[in-house]
mmCIF file of C-alpha atoms in Angstrom:
data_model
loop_
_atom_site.group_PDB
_atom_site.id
_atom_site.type_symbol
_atom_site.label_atom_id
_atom_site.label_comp_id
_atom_site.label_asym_id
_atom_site.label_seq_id
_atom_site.Cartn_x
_atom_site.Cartn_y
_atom_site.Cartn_z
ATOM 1 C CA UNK A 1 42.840 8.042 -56.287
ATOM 2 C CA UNK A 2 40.424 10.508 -56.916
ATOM 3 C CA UNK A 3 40.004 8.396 -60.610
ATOM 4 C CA UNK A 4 39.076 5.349 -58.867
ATOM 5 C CA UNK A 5 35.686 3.625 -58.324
ATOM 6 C CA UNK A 6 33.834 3.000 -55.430
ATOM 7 C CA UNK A 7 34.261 -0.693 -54.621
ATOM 8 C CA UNK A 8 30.602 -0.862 -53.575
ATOM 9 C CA UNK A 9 27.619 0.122 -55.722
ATOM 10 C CA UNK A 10 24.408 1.396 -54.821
ATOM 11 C CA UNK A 11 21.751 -1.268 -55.246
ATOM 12 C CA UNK A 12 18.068 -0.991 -53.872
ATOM 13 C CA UNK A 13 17.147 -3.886 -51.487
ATOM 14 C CA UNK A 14 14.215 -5.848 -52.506
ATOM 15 C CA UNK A 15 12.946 -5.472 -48.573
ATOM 16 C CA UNK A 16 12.795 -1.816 -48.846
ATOM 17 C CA UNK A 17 10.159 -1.569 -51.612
ATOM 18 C CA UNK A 18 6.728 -1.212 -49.905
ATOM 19 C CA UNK A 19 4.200 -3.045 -51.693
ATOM 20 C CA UNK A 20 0.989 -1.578 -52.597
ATOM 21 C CA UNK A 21 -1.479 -3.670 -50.499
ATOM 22 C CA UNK A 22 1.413 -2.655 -47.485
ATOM 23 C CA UNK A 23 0.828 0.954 -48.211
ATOM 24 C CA UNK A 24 -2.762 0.561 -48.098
ATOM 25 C CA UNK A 25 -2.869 -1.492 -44.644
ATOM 26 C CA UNK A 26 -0.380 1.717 -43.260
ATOM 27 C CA UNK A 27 -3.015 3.951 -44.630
ATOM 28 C CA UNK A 28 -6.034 2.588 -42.817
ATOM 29 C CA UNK A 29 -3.626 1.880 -39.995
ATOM 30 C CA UNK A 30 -3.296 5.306 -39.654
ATOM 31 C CA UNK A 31 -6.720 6.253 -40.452
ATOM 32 C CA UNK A 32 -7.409 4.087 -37.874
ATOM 33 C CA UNK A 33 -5.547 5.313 -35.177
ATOM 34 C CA UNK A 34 -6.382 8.779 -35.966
ATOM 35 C CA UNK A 35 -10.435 7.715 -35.746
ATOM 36 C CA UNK A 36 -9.641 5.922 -32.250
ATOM 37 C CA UNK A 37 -7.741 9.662 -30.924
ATOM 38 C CA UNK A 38 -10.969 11.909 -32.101
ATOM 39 C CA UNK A 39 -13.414 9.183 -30.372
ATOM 40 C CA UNK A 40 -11.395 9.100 -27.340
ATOM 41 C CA UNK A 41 -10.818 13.043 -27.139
ATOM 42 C CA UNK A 42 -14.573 13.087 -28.152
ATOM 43 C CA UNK A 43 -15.284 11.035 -24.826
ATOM 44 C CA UNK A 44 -12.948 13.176 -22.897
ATOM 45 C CA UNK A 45 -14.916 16.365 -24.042
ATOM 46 C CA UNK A 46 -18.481 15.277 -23.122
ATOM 47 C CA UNK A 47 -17.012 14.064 -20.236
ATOM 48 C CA UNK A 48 -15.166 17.196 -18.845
ATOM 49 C CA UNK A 49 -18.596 19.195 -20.018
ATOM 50 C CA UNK A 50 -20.558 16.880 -17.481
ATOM 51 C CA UNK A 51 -17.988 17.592 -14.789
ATOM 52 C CA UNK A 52 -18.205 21.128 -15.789
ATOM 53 C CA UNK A 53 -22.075 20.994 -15.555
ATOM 54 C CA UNK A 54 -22.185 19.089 -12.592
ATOM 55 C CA UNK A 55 -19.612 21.531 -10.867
ATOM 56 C CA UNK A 56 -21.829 24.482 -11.776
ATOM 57 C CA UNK A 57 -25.062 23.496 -10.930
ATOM 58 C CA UNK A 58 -23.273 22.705 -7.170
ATOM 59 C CA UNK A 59 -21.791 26.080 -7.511
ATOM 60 C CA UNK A 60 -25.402 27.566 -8.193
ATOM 61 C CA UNK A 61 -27.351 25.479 -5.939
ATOM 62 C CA UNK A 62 -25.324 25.752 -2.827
ATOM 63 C CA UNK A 63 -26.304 29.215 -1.373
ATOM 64 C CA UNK A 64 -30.304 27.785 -1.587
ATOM 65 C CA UNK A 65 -29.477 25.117 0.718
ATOM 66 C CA UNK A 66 -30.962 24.526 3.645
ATOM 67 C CA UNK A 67 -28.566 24.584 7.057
ATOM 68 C CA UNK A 68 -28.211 21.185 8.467
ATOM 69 C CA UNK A 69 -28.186 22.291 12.171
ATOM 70 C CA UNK A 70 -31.837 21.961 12.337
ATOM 71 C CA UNK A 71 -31.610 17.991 12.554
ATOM 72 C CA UNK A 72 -30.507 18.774 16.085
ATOM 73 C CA UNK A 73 -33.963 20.690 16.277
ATOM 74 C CA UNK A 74 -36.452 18.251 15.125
ATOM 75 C CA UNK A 75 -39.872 19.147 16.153
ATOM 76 C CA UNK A 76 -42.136 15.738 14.924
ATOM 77 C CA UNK A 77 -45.436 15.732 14.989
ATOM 78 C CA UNK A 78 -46.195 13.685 18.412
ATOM 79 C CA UNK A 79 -49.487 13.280 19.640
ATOM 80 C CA UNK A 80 -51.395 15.155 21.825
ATOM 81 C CA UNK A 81 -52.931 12.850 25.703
ATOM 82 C CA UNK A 82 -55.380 14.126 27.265
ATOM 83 C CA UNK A 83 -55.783 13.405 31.153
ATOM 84 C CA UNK A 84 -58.943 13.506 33.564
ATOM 85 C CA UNK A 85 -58.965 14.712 37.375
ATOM 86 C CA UNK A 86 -57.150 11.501 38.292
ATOM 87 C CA UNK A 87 -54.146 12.280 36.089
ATOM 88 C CA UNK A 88 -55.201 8.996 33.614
ATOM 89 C CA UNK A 89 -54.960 9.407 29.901
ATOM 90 C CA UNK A 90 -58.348 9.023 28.662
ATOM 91 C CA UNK A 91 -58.023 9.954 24.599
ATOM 92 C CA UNK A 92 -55.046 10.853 22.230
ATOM 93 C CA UNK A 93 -55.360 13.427 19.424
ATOM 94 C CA UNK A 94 -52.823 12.159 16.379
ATOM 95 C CA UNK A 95 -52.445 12.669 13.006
ATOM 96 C CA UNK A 96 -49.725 10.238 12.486
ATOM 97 C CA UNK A 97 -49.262 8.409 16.275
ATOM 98 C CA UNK A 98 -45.659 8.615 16.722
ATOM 99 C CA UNK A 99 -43.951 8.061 19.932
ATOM 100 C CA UNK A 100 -39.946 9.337 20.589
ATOM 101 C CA UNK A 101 -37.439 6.606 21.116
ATOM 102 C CA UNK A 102 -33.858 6.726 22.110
ATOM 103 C CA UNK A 103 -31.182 5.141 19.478
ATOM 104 C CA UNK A 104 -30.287 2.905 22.152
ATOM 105 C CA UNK A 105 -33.445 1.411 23.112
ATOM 106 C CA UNK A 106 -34.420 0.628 19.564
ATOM 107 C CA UNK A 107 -33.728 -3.252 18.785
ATOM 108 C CA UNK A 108 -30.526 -3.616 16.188
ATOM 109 C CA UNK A 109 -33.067 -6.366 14.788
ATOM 110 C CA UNK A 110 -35.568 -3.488 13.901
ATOM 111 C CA UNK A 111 -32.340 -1.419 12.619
ATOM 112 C CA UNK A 112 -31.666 -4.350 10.289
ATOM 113 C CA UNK A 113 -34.781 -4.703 9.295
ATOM 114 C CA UNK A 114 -35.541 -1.322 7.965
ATOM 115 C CA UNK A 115 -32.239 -1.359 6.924
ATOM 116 C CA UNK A 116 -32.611 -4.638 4.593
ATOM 117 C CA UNK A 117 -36.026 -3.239 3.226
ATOM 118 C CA UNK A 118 -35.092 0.533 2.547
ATOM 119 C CA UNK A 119 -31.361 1.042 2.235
ATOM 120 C CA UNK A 120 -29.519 -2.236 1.614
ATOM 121 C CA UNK A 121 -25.973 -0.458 1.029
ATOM 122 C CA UNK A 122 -26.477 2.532 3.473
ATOM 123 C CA UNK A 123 -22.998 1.843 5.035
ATOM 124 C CA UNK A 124 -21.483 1.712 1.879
ATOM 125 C CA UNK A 125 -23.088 4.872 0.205
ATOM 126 C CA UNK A 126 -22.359 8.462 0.885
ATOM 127 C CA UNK A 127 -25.948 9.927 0.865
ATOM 128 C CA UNK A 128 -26.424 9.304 -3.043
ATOM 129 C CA UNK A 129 -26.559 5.933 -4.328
ATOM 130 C CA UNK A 130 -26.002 6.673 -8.250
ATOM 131 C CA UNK A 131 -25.571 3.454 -9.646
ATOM 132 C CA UNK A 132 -29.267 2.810 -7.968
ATOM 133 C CA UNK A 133 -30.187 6.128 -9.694
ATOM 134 C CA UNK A 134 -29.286 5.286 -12.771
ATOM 135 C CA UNK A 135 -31.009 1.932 -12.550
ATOM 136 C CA UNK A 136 -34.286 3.467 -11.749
ATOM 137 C CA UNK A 137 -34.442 6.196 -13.847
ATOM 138 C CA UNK A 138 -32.704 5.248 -17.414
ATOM 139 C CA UNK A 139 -32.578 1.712 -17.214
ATOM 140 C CA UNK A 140 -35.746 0.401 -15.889
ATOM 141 C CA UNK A 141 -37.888 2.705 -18.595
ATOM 142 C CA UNK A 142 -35.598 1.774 -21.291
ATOM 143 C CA UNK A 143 -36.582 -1.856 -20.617
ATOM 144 C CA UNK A 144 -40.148 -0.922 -20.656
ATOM 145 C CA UNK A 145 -40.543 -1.148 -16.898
ATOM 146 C CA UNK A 146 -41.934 1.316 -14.904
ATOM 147 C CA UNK A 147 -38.993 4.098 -13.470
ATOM 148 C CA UNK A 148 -38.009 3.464 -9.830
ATOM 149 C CA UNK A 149 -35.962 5.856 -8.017
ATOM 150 C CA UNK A 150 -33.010 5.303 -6.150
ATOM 151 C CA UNK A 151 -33.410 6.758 -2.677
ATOM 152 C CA UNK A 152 -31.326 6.326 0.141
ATOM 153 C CA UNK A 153 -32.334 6.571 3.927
ATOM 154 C CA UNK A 154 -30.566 9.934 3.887
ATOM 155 C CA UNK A 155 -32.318 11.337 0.622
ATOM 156 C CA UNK A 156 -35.471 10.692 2.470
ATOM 157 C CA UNK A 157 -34.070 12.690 5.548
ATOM 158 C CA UNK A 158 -32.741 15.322 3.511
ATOM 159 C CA UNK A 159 -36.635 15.755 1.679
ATOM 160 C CA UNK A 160 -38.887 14.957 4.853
ATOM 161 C CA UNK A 161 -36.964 17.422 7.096
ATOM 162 C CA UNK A 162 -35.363 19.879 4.913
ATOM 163 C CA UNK A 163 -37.195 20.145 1.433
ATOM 164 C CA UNK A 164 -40.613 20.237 -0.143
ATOM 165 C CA UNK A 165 -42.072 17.898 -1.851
ATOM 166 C CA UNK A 166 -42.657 19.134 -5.556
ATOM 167 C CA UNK A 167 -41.039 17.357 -8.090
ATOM 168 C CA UNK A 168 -38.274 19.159 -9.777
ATOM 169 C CA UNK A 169 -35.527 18.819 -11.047
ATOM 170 C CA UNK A 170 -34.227 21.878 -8.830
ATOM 171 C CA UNK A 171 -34.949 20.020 -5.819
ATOM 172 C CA UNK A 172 -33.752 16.849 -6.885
ATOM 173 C CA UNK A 173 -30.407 17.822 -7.126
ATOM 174 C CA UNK A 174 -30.832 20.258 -3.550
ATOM 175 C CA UNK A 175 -31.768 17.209 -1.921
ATOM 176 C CA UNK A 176 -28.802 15.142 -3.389
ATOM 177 C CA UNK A 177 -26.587 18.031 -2.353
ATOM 178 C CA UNK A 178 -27.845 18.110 1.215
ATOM 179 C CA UNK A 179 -27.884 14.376 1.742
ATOM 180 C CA UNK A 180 -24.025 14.372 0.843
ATOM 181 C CA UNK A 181 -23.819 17.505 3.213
ATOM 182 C CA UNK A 182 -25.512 15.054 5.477
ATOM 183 C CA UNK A 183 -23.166 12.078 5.539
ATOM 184 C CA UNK A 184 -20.471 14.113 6.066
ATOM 185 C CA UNK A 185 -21.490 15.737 8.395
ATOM 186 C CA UNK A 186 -23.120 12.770 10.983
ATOM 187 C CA UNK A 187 -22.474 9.466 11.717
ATOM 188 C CA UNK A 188 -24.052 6.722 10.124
ATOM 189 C CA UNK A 189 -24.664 4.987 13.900
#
């Protein structure tokens, strides 16, 4: 037996030789897919170093804020009436005439009507409206338009009561942080 022939013989199939056009299409197949895994990993990089950024400029920035408390303790500017010997008011000093209102005597038509003009989205937001941010301050100039910023009804809180007014990029971000503080803090109504 051991003098015997195999009955079957070894022949190469015609459908297992790989043409050379084939091997070059694998090639930049795989050339391909290994360009697609560096640009993706490339995106997830720059994105984790923005999240990294973003998380240590919060990290830095968050023992200079201000305490939120003191919207309980707002002092405006009011002005000052003046009486004569009869007890009439006979002249107001003022820089900016202001008078106090409660929430609940103000008209929900004036509510929607600063509302509509200054905040459209302010019960959809959470202090920082980024998409508007974005719009003002990358898209507008790269359109040639003038840049328009993106503030919220709280990120003008957050500035008028608890910030100063110089333009940096320091207190940009301090006044983003403390209008998020903000909205988490307080109702909306």
């Amino acid at each position: 037996m051991a003098d015997q022939e195999p009955q079957w013989e070894w022949k190469e199939f015609p459908d297992k030789k790989i043409s050379p056009d084939l091997r070059r299409s694998r090639r930049s197949t795989r050339r391909t897919r290994h360009l697609w895994k560096f640009v993706l990993w490339g995106f997830v990089g720059i994105i984790g170093a923005f999240v990294a950024a973003v998380g240590i400029t919060v990290w830095g920035y968050r023992k200079d804020l201000p305490s939120i408390e003191r919207v309980y303790n707002i002092k405006p500017r009011l002005s000052t009436r003046l009486f004569d010997r009869n007890d009439q008011p006979f002249y107001d000093f003022f820089i900016e005439r202001r008078v106090l209102t409660p929430f609940e005597k103000i008209s929900p038509y004036m509510i929607k009507t600063l509302l509509a003009s200054e905040d459209r989205d302010f019960y959809k937001h959470w202090g920082v409206e980024w998409t508007a941010i974005v719009r003002g301050a990358i898209l507008r100039p790269l359109s040639g338009r003038r840049p328009q910023g993106g503030s919220t009804i709280t990120l003008q809180l957050a500035r008028l009561l608890f910030l100063t007014q110089e333009r940096t990029i320091a207190r940009k971000v301090k006044e983003w942080m403390t209008a998020v503080r903000l909205e988490r803090r307080y109702a909306k109504n």
